[in-house]
Amino acid sequence: MTHGISAIRGMNDILPEEVVYWQFIEQQLRALFASYGYIEIRPPLLERTEVFSRSIGVATDIVAKEMYTFSDRNGENLTLRPEGTAGCVRAVIEHHLAYKKACRFWMMGPMFRYERPQKGRYRQFYQVGVEALGLPGPDIDAELIFMSQRLWRQLGLSDDLVLQLNSLGDSATREKYREVLKNYFITHYDQLDEDSKKRLETNPLRILDSKNRELETLIQDAPKITQFLDETSRQNLKTLEALLTEARIRFVLNSRLVRGLDYYDGMVFEWETQLLGAQGAVCGGGRYNGLVECLGGESIPAVGFAIGMERLVEVLKAKQTMFPICPPDVYIVRVGERGGEEGLLLAEYLRDELPFLKVLSYMGEGGFKQQLRQADKSGARIALILGETEIASGKVSLKFLREEKPQQIFSKEEIKTILMSYFS
Ligand code: AMP
């Protein structure tokens, strides 16, 4: 027996009953971004590897072990994007988009990370990202958070997501803090697990991110970055806190929030939920003031966030928000020699006259009863029937599939008027 070919582990088919959730969220997002003046940008999925290694950082998990990197037929070293910001910034520099002006972008699409697949953690996953360049904050930082909060509100999730906030300070702050933290963990070296021991040399801040419960107290007692913040970062964080309080957005200051990408500095945030178990981060972001310069552009301050679409869909499902697949309005049933042809032409006539109408035509060789069963299964409200009699007289029978009303025969114009009154 031959076996079918299955999808790659961690790369999911998004099936029709799930697509309706995605479409609903995407619709909300497009309107939301427009209302805040953000415009869409679509960088490619493949970039030169250095776009990511230079920006995300060679010591991060993403670059060190999770990238889909390969040489193409020309020997170029390429990587499937593991996140959206670096590619967006590359495009902004290449096309001079942020030259002497602020700009706000959004983008949506698949990202690729070779992680251990589990619920909420995939190898191909979708992010919706927002990037605002040319503004130092903290007003734009607040606007980004307002925007994300507005989305949760529109999706009915205001009470299910908690905002975590921190500041990573400027590069001097992080340099100093990295040393202090390293020394602290060295004095407790024996308590560290293998992962943290490795991170001690490469990226000690990531130890704070550890999910190992045995390290809980050790991490709790570690020196906090807030003690070392530079004056600008401290002030910006304070102003942001005041703006959030004013806008009645609840937040938790979490000095352990470090994010997994090196390009972040200053304010960072994450929206988390209790509804998804271990993978509770639904949206993460922060400032990346050094990234444009690091990728070869001028020094331009910037801030952004990314929402994980699969996780957002899961939250909606956990809340039992239902989105039924949209059934057709009308199903065309046809029999007889000329039935197939007449059916297709009738469908085209209706789409010309009533562009909002959803019309499904039966295709194939099935008999009348079988076609009616299909019409019923489709969820359509009305079946339009073209039998020998109807075709001979140039008319169409209309049958209500969900209501107790008699079947009647009409001219095409009359059918158009009736459908207009039901579906417009
Ligand atoms: P990051 O780019 O790591 O800051 O992630 C931003 C958001 O993307 C997270 O808050 C998650 O919602 C989502 N995300 C990140 N990695 C994955 C993954 N492997 N699978 C599914 N969603 C992810």
CSV table of C-alpha atoms and ligand atoms in Angstrom, one decimal:
chain,number,residue,atom,x,y,z
A,1,MET,CA,0.0,0.0,0.0
A,2,THR,CA,1.3,3.5,-0.8
A,3,HIS,CA,1.0,6.2,1.9
A,4,GLY,CA,-0.2,9.7,1.2
A,5,ILE,CA,2.2,12.6,1.7
A,6,SER,CA,1.6,14.4,5.0
A,7,ALA,CA,2.3,18.1,5.8
A,8,ILE,CA,5.7,18.9,7.4
A,9,ARG,CA,5.6,18.7,11.2
A,10,GLY,CA,4.7,22.1,12.8
A,11,MET,CA,3.3,23.4,9.6
A,12,ASN,CA,-0.4,23.4,9.6
A,13,ASP,CA,-3.2,23.4,7.1
A,14,ILE,CA,-5.7,26.1,8.1
A,15,LEU,CA,-8.9,24.4,7.2
A,16,PRO,CA,-12.1,26.2,6.1
A,17,GLU,CA,-13.9,26.0,9.5
A,18,GLU,CA,-10.8,27.8,11.0
A,19,VAL,CA,-10.3,30.2,8.1
A,20,VAL,CA,-13.5,32.0,9.1
A,21,TYR,CA,-11.8,33.0,12.4
A,22,TRP,CA,-8.8,34.3,10.5
A,23,GLN,CA,-10.9,36.3,8.0
A,24,PHE,CA,-12.9,37.9,10.9
A,25,ILE,CA,-9.7,38.9,12.7
A,26,GLU,CA,-8.1,40.1,9.4
A,27,GLN,CA,-11.1,42.2,8.6
A,28,GLN,CA,-11.0,43.9,12.1
A,29,LEU,CA,-7.3,44.4,11.7
A,30,ARG,CA,-7.4,46.1,8.3
A,31,ALA,CA,-10.1,48.6,9.6
A,32,LEU,CA,-8.2,49.2,12.8
A,33,PHE,CA,-4.8,49.9,11.1
A,34,ALA,CA,-6.5,52.3,8.7
A,35,SER,CA,-8.1,54.1,11.5
A,36,TYR,CA,-4.7,54.7,13.1
A,37,GLY,CA,-3.1,55.7,9.7
A,38,TYR,CA,-0.9,52.6,9.3
A,39,ILE,CA,-0.3,51.4,5.7
A,40,GLU,CA,0.5,47.9,4.5
A,41,ILE,CA,3.9,46.7,3.4
A,42,ARG,CA,4.7,43.2,2.1
A,43,PRO,CA,8.4,42.3,2.2
A,44,PRO,CA,9.4,38.9,0.8
A,45,LEU,CA,9.5,35.7,2.9
A,46,LEU,CA,13.1,35.0,2.0
A,47,GLU,CA,15.9,37.4,2.9
A,48,ARG,CA,19.7,37.2,2.9
A,49,THR,CA,20.6,35.4,6.2
A,50,GLU,CA,22.6,38.4,7.5
A,51,VAL,CA,19.4,40.5,7.6
A,52,PHE,CA,18.4,38.3,10.6
A,53,SER,CA,21.8,37.3,12.1
A,54,ARG,CA,22.8,41.0,12.3
A,55,SER,CA,19.6,42.2,13.8
A,56,ILE,CA,18.1,39.5,16.0
A,57,GLY,CA,21.5,38.5,17.3
A,58,VAL,CA,23.7,35.5,16.8
A,59,ALA,CA,23.4,34.4,20.4
A,60,THR,CA,19.6,34.3,20.4
A,61,ASP,CA,17.7,31.0,20.2
A,62,ILE,CA,16.1,32.1,16.9
A,63,VAL,CA,19.4,32.7,15.1
A,64,ALA,CA,21.4,30.0,16.9
A,65,LYS,CA,19.1,27.1,16.4
A,66,GLU,CA,15.7,28.0,14.8
A,67,MET,CA,16.3,29.5,11.4
A,68,TYR,CA,15.5,27.7,8.1
A,69,THR,CA,18.7,28.6,6.4
A,70,PHE,CA,20.0,27.2,3.1
A,71,SER,CA,22.2,28.0,0.1
A,72,ASP,CA,20.2,28.6,-3.1
A,73,ARG,CA,21.4,27.3,-6.5
A,74,ASN,CA,23.6,30.3,-6.8
A,75,GLY,CA,25.3,29.6,-3.5
A,76,GLU,CA,23.6,32.6,-1.8
A,77,ASN,CA,23.0,32.1,1.9
A,78,LEU,CA,19.2,32.7,2.4
A,79,THR,CA,16.8,32.4,5.3
A,80,LEU,CA,13.0,32.0,5.5
A,81,ARG,CA,12.0,34.9,7.7
A,82,PRO,CA,11.7,34.0,11.4
A,83,GLU,CA,10.0,37.3,12.2
A,84,GLY,CA,8.9,40.4,10.3
A,85,THR,CA,10.7,43.4,11.7
A,86,ALA,CA,14.1,42.9,10.2
A,87,GLY,CA,12.8,42.4,6.7
A,88,CYS,CA,10.6,45.5,7.0
A,89,VAL,CA,13.5,47.6,8.2
A,90,ARG,CA,15.7,46.3,5.4
A,91,ALA,CA,12.9,47.4,2.9
A,92,VAL,CA,12.6,50.8,4.6
A,93,ILE,CA,16.3,51.4,4.3
A,94,GLU,CA,16.5,50.1,0.7
A,95,HIS,CA,13.6,52.3,-0.5
A,96,HIS,CA,14.4,55.3,1.6
A,97,LEU,CA,10.9,55.2,3.1
A,98,ALA,CA,11.8,56.7,6.5
A,99,TYR,CA,14.0,59.5,5.1
A,100,LYS,CA,13.3,62.6,7.2
A,101,LYS,CA,9.8,61.5,8.0
A,102,ALA,CA,7.9,59.2,10.3
A,103,CYS,CA,6.1,56.2,8.9
A,104,ARG,CA,3.8,53.6,10.2
A,105,PHE,CA,3.5,50.2,8.6
A,106,TRP,CA,1.6,47.0,9.2
A,107,MET,CA,2.2,43.6,7.6
A,108,MET,CA,0.8,40.1,7.9
A,109,GLY,CA,2.1,36.7,6.8
A,110,PRO,CA,3.9,33.4,7.7
A,111,MET,CA,7.1,33.2,9.8
A,112,PHE,CA,9.3,30.1,10.1
A,113,ARG,CA,11.2,28.9,13.1
A,114,TYR,CA,12.5,25.4,13.7
A,115,GLU,CA,11.1,25.1,17.2
A,116,ARG,CA,9.8,21.9,18.9
A,117,PRO,CA,6.2,21.8,17.8
A,118,GLN,CA,3.6,21.8,20.5
A,119,LYS,CA,0.2,23.4,21.0
A,120,GLY,CA,0.6,27.1,20.2
A,121,ARG,CA,4.2,26.7,19.0
A,122,TYR,CA,4.6,25.9,15.3
A,123,ARG,CA,7.3,25.9,12.7
A,124,GLN,CA,5.2,27.9,10.3
A,125,PHE,CA,3.1,30.4,12.1
A,126,TYR,CA,1.5,33.7,11.2
A,127,GLN,CA,2.2,37.1,12.6
A,128,VAL,CA,0.5,40.4,12.2
A,129,GLY,CA,3.1,43.1,12.8
A,130,VAL,CA,3.1,46.8,13.2
A,131,GLU,CA,6.2,49.0,12.8
A,132,ALA,CA,6.4,52.8,13.5
A,133,LEU,CA,9.7,54.4,12.4
A,134,GLY,CA,11.1,57.9,13.0
A,135,LEU,CA,9.4,58.6,16.4
A,136,PRO,CA,11.3,58.4,19.7
A,137,GLY,CA,8.2,57.8,21.9
A,138,PRO,CA,6.8,57.4,24.4
A,139,ASP,CA,3.6,58.9,22.8
A,140,ILE,CA,3.8,56.5,19.8
A,141,ASP,CA,4.6,53.6,22.3
A,142,ALA,CA,1.3,54.4,24.0
A,143,GLU,CA,-0.5,54.6,20.7
A,144,LEU,CA,0.7,51.2,19.8
A,145,ILE,CA,-0.6,49.8,23.0
A,146,PHE,CA,-3.9,51.6,22.7
A,147,MET,CA,-4.3,50.1,19.2
A,148,SER,CA,-3.7,46.6,20.4
A,149,GLN,CA,-6.1,47.1,23.4
A,150,ARG,CA,-8.7,48.3,20.9
A,151,LEU,CA,-8.4,45.1,18.9
A,152,TRP,CA,-8.9,43.0,22.0
A,153,ARG,CA,-12.0,45.1,22.8
A,154,GLN,CA,-13.4,44.6,19.3
A,155,LEU,CA,-12.8,40.8,19.6
A,156,GLY,CA,-14.4,40.7,23.0
A,157,LEU,CA,-11.1,39.8,24.8
A,158,SER,CA,-10.4,42.8,27.0
A,159,ASP,CA,-10.7,40.8,30.2
A,160,ASP,CA,-8.6,37.9,28.9
A,161,LEU,CA,-5.3,39.6,28.1
A,162,VAL,CA,-2.9,41.2,30.6
A,163,LEU,CA,-0.3,43.7,29.6
A,164,GLN,CA,3.2,43.1,30.9
A,165,LEU,CA,5.6,46.1,30.7
A,166,ASN,CA,9.3,46.6,31.2
A,167,SER,CA,12.2,48.7,30.0
A,168,LEU,CA,15.5,47.3,28.8
A,169,GLY,CA,17.2,50.8,28.9
A,170,ASP,CA,19.8,52.0,26.4
A,171,SER,CA,22.8,49.8,25.3
A,172,ALA,CA,25.0,51.1,28.2
A,173,THR,CA,22.3,50.1,30.7
A,174,ARG,CA,22.1,46.6,29.2
A,175,GLU,CA,25.9,46.3,29.1
A,176,LYS,CA,26.1,47.2,32.8
A,177,TYR,CA,23.2,45.0,33.7
A,178,ARG,CA,24.5,42.0,31.8
A,179,GLU,CA,27.7,42.1,33.9
A,180,VAL,CA,25.8,42.5,37.2
A,181,LEU,CA,23.5,39.7,36.3
A,182,LYS,CA,26.3,37.4,35.1
A,183,ASN,CA,28.1,38.0,38.4
A,184,TYR,CA,25.0,37.2,40.4
A,185,PHE,CA,24.3,34.0,38.5
A,186,ILE,CA,28.0,33.0,38.8
A,187,THR,CA,27.8,33.2,42.5
A,188,HIS,CA,24.8,30.7,42.3
A,189,TYR,CA,26.3,28.6,39.5
A,190,ASP,CA,25.5,25.3,41.0
A,191,GLN,CA,21.8,26.1,41.1
A,192,LEU,CA,21.6,26.8,37.4
A,193,ASP,CA,20.3,24.2,34.9
A,194,GLU,CA,22.3,23.3,31.7
A,195,ASP,CA,20.5,25.8,29.5
A,196,SER,CA,21.1,28.7,31.9
A,197,LYS,CA,24.7,27.8,32.2
A,198,LYS,CA,25.1,28.1,28.5
A,199,ARG,CA,23.2,31.4,28.5
A,200,LEU,CA,25.5,32.8,31.2
A,201,GLU,CA,28.2,33.3,28.6
A,202,THR,CA,26.1,34.2,25.5
A,203,ASN,CA,23.0,36.0,26.8
A,204,PRO,CA,22.5,36.1,30.6
A,205,LEU,CA,19.4,38.3,30.3
A,206,ARG,CA,17.6,35.3,28.8
A,207,ILE,CA,18.0,33.3,32.0
A,208,LEU,CA,15.3,35.6,33.4
A,209,ASP,CA,13.0,34.2,30.8
A,210,SER,CA,13.5,30.6,32.0
A,211,LYS,CA,10.4,28.5,32.5
A,212,ASN,CA,12.2,26.1,34.9
A,213,ARG,CA,10.3,26.3,38.2
A,214,GLU,CA,13.4,25.3,40.2
A,215,LEU,CA,15.0,28.6,39.2
A,216,GLU,CA,12.0,30.6,40.3
A,217,THR,CA,13.4,32.0,43.6
A,218,LEU,CA,16.9,32.5,42.2
A,219,ILE,CA,15.5,34.6,39.4
A,220,GLN,CA,13.1,36.4,41.7
A,221,ASP,CA,16.0,37.5,43.9
A,222,ALA,CA,18.2,38.6,40.9
A,223,PRO,CA,19.0,42.3,40.5
A,224,LYS,CA,16.4,44.1,38.5
A,225,ILE,CA,17.1,46.1,35.3
A,226,THR,CA,14.9,48.9,36.6
A,227,GLN,CA,17.6,49.7,39.2
A,228,PHE,CA,20.1,50.4,36.3
A,229,LEU,CA,17.9,52.3,33.8
A,230,ASP,CA,19.4,55.4,32.2
A,231,GLU,CA,17.5,58.7,32.8
A,232,THR,CA,15.7,58.9,29.4
A,233,SER,CA,14.4,55.3,29.6
A,234,ARG,CA,13.3,55.8,33.2
A,235,GLN,CA,11.4,59.0,32.2
A,236,ASN,CA,9.9,57.4,29.1
A,237,LEU,CA,8.6,54.5,31.1
A,238,LYS,CA,7.1,56.8,33.6
A,239,THR,CA,5.3,58.8,31.0
A,240,LEU,CA,4.1,55.7,29.3
A,241,GLU,CA,2.7,54.3,32.6
A,242,ALA,CA,0.9,57.6,33.2
A,243,LEU,CA,-0.6,57.5,29.7
A,244,LEU,CA,-1.8,53.9,30.1
A,245,THR,CA,-3.3,54.7,33.5
A,246,GLU,CA,-5.1,57.7,32.0
A,247,ALA,CA,-6.5,55.5,29.2
A,248,ARG,CA,-7.5,52.9,31.9
A,249,ILE,CA,-5.3,50.2,30.5
A,250,ARG,CA,-4.2,47.8,33.2
A,251,PHE,CA,-0.6,46.7,33.2
A,252,VAL,CA,1.9,44.8,35.3
A,253,LEU,CA,5.5,46.0,35.5
A,254,ASN,CA,7.6,42.9,35.0
A,255,SER,CA,11.3,43.4,35.3
A,256,ARG,CA,11.8,39.8,34.0
A,257,LEU,CA,10.4,40.6,30.6
A,258,VAL,CA,13.4,40.6,28.3
A,259,ARG,CA,12.0,39.3,24.9
A,260,GLY,CA,13.9,36.9,22.8
A,261,LEU,CA,15.5,39.2,20.2
A,262,ASP,CA,18.6,41.3,20.7
A,263,TYR,CA,17.4,44.4,18.8
A,264,TYR,CA,15.0,45.5,21.5
A,265,ASP,CA,15.9,48.4,23.7
A,266,GLY,CA,13.9,50.8,25.9
A,267,MET,CA,10.3,49.9,26.5
A,268,VAL,CA,9.2,46.3,25.8
A,269,PHE,CA,5.8,44.7,26.3
A,270,GLU,CA,3.8,41.5,26.0
A,271,TRP,CA,0.1,40.7,26.1
A,272,GLU,CA,-0.5,37.4,27.9
A,273,THR,CA,-3.5,35.2,28.5
A,274,GLN,CA,-4.2,32.4,30.9
A,275,LEU,CA,-6.5,30.7,28.4
A,276,LEU,CA,-3.8,29.0,26.4
A,277,GLY,CA,-1.6,27.2,29.0
A,278,ALA,CA,2.1,27.4,28.5
A,279,GLN,CA,2.1,29.4,25.3
A,280,GLY,CA,0.2,32.4,26.7
A,281,ALA,CA,2.0,35.2,24.9
A,282,VAL,CA,-0.4,36.5,22.2
A,283,CYS,CA,1.4,39.7,21.3
A,284,GLY,CA,4.9,41.1,21.9
A,285,GLY,CA,6.8,44.2,21.0
A,286,GLY,CA,8.9,47.1,22.0
A,287,ARG,CA,11.3,49.7,20.9
A,288,TYR,CA,14.2,48.9,18.6
A,289,ASN,CA,16.0,52.3,18.3
A,290,GLY,CA,19.3,50.8,17.1
A,291,LEU,CA,18.0,48.4,14.4
A,292,VAL,CA,17.9,50.7,11.4
A,293,GLU,CA,21.5,51.8,11.9
A,294,CYS,CA,22.6,48.2,12.6
A,295,LEU,CA,21.2,47.2,9.2
A,296,GLY,CA,23.0,50.0,7.4
A,297,GLY,CA,20.6,52.9,7.6
A,298,GLU,CA,20.6,56.2,9.5
A,299,SER,CA,19.9,56.3,13.2
A,300,ILE,CA,16.1,56.2,13.3
A,301,PRO,CA,14.1,55.4,16.4
A,302,ALA,CA,11.5,52.8,16.0
A,303,VAL,CA,8.9,50.7,17.8
A,304,GLY,CA,6.6,47.8,16.9
A,305,PHE,CA,4.7,44.7,17.9
A,306,ALA,CA,3.7,41.3,16.5
A,307,ILE,CA,0.6,39.3,17.2
A,308,GLY,CA,0.6,35.5,16.9
A,309,MET,CA,-2.4,34.8,14.7
A,310,GLU,CA,-2.8,31.1,15.7
A,311,ARG,CA,-2.8,32.0,19.4
A,312,LEU,CA,-5.3,34.7,18.9
A,313,VAL,CA,-7.6,32.3,17.0
A,314,GLU,CA,-7.1,29.8,19.9
A,315,VAL,CA,-8.2,32.5,22.4
A,316,LEU,CA,-11.3,33.2,20.5
A,317,LYS,CA,-12.1,29.4,20.3
A,318,ALA,CA,-11.4,29.0,24.0
A,319,LYS,CA,-14.0,31.7,24.6
A,320,GLN,CA,-16.3,29.7,22.4
A,321,THR,CA,-16.8,32.5,20.0
A,322,MET,CA,-18.5,30.9,17.0
A,323,PHE,CA,-18.0,31.8,13.4
A,324,PRO,CA,-20.0,29.5,11.1
A,325,ILE,CA,-18.8,29.1,7.6
A,326,CYS,CA,-20.9,31.4,5.4
A,327,PRO,CA,-23.3,29.2,3.3
A,328,PRO,CA,-24.3,30.1,-0.2
A,329,ASP,CA,-27.6,32.1,-0.5
A,330,VAL,CA,-28.8,30.2,-3.6
A,331,TYR,CA,-28.1,26.7,-4.9
A,332,ILE,CA,-28.8,25.9,-8.6
A,333,VAL,CA,-30.2,22.5,-9.3
A,334,ARG,CA,-30.5,21.5,-13.0
A,335,VAL,CA,-31.5,18.4,-15.0
A,336,GLY,CA,-31.9,17.4,-18.6
A,337,GLU,CA,-29.8,17.7,-21.7
A,338,ARG,CA,-29.3,21.5,-21.6
A,339,GLY,CA,-29.5,21.8,-17.8
A,340,GLY,CA,-25.8,22.1,-17.1
A,341,GLU,CA,-25.3,24.9,-19.6
A,342,GLU,CA,-28.5,26.7,-18.6
A,343,GLY,CA,-27.5,26.4,-14.9
A,344,LEU,CA,-24.1,28.0,-15.5
A,345,LEU,CA,-25.6,30.9,-17.5
A,346,LEU,CA,-28.3,31.5,-14.9
A,347,ALA,CA,-25.6,31.7,-12.2
A,348,GLU,CA,-23.7,34.2,-14.3
A,349,TYR,CA,-26.8,36.3,-14.9
A,350,LEU,CA,-27.5,36.4,-11.1
A,351,ARG,CA,-23.9,37.4,-10.4
A,352,ASP,CA,-24.1,40.2,-13.0
A,353,GLU,CA,-27.4,41.5,-11.6
A,354,LEU,CA,-26.9,40.9,-7.9
A,355,PRO,CA,-23.1,41.1,-7.1
A,356,PHE,CA,-23.7,40.6,-3.4
A,357,LEU,CA,-25.4,37.2,-3.9
A,358,LYS,CA,-23.5,34.0,-3.1
A,359,VAL,CA,-24.5,31.4,-5.8
A,360,LEU,CA,-23.4,27.8,-5.9
A,361,SER,CA,-24.1,25.7,-9.0
A,362,TYR,CA,-24.3,21.9,-8.9
A,363,MET,CA,-21.7,20.3,-11.1
A,364,GLY,CA,-21.6,16.7,-12.4
A,365,GLU,CA,-24.0,13.9,-13.4
A,366,GLY,CA,-26.2,13.5,-10.3
A,367,GLY,CA,-30.0,13.1,-10.6
A,368,PHE,CA,-32.6,15.6,-9.3
A,369,LYS,CA,-32.9,14.1,-5.8
A,370,GLN,CA,-29.2,13.9,-5.3
A,371,GLN,CA,-28.8,17.5,-6.4
A,372,LEU,CA,-31.5,18.7,-4.0
A,373,ARG,CA,-29.8,16.8,-1.1
A,374,GLN,CA,-26.6,18.6,-2.0
A,375,ALA,CA,-28.5,21.9,-2.0
A,376,ASP,CA,-29.9,21.2,1.4
A,377,LYS,CA,-26.5,20.2,2.8
A,378,SER,CA,-24.8,23.4,1.5
A,379,GLY,CA,-26.9,25.4,3.9
A,380,ALA,CA,-28.4,27.6,1.1
A,381,ARG,CA,-31.7,29.2,1.8
A,382,ILE,CA,-33.1,28.8,-1.7
A,383,ALA,CA,-32.8,26.3,-4.5
A,384,LEU,CA,-33.3,27.5,-8.0
A,385,ILE,CA,-34.5,24.6,-10.2
A,386,LEU,CA,-34.0,24.3,-14.0
A,387,GLY,CA,-35.9,21.2,-15.2
A,388,GLU,CA,-37.0,20.3,-18.8
A,389,THR,CA,-40.3,22.3,-18.3
A,390,GLU,CA,-38.5,25.4,-16.9
A,391,ILE,CA,-35.9,25.4,-19.7
A,392,ALA,CA,-38.5,25.0,-22.4
A,393,SER,CA,-40.4,28.0,-21.1
A,394,GLY,CA,-37.4,30.1,-20.2
A,395,LYS,CA,-38.4,30.2,-16.5
A,396,VAL,CA,-37.0,29.0,-13.2
A,397,SER,CA,-38.6,27.3,-10.2
A,398,LEU,CA,-37.8,28.7,-6.7
A,399,LYS,CA,-37.8,26.4,-3.7
A,400,PHE,CA,-37.3,27.5,-0.1
A,401,LEU,CA,-35.1,25.0,1.6
A,402,ARG,CA,-35.5,26.3,5.2
A,403,GLU,CA,-39.1,27.6,5.2
A,404,GLU,CA,-42.5,26.0,4.6
A,405,LYS,CA,-43.5,27.9,1.5
A,406,PRO,CA,-44.8,26.4,-1.8
A,407,GLN,CA,-42.4,26.0,-4.7
A,408,GLN,CA,-43.3,28.4,-7.5
A,409,ILE,CA,-42.2,29.1,-11.1
A,410,PHE,CA,-41.0,32.6,-12.2
A,411,SER,CA,-39.3,34.4,-15.0
A,412,LYS,CA,-35.6,35.3,-14.5
A,413,GLU,CA,-36.5,39.0,-13.9
A,414,GLU,CA,-39.0,38.0,-11.2
A,415,ILE,CA,-36.4,35.7,-9.6
A,416,LYS,CA,-34.0,38.6,-9.6
A,417,THR,CA,-36.5,40.8,-7.8
A,418,ILE,CA,-37.4,38.2,-5.2
A,419,LEU,CA,-33.7,37.4,-4.5
A,420,MET,CA,-33.0,41.1,-4.1
A,421,SER,CA,-35.7,41.4,-1.5
A,422,TYR,CA,-34.4,38.5,0.5
A,423,PHE,CA,-30.6,39.0,0.3
A,424,SER,CA,-29.8,42.7,-0.2
B,1,AMP,P1,8.2,37.1,18.9
B,1,AMP,O1,8.5,37.5,17.4
B,1,AMP,O2,9.0,35.9,19.3
B,1,AMP,O3,8.3,38.3,19.7
B,1,AMP,O4,6.7,36.6,18.9
B,1,AMP,C1,5.5,37.5,18.8
B,1,AMP,C2,4.3,36.6,18.9
B,1,AMP,O5,4.3,35.6,17.8
B,1,AMP,C3,4.2,35.8,20.2
B,1,AMP,O6,3.6,36.5,21.2
B,1,AMP,C4,3.3,34.6,19.7
B,1,AMP,O7,2.0,35.0,19.8
B,1,AMP,C5,3.7,34.4,18.3
B,1,AMP,N1,4.7,33.3,18.1
B,1,AMP,C6,6.0,33.4,18.3
B,1,AMP,N2,6.6,32.2,18.0
B,1,AMP,C7,5.6,31.4,17.6
B,1,AMP,C8,5.5,30.0,17.2
B,1,AMP,N3,6.6,29.2,17.1
B,1,AMP,N4,4.3,29.4,17.0
B,1,AMP,C9,3.2,30.2,17.1
B,1,AMP,N5,3.2,31.5,17.4
B,1,AMP,C10,4.4,32.1,17.7
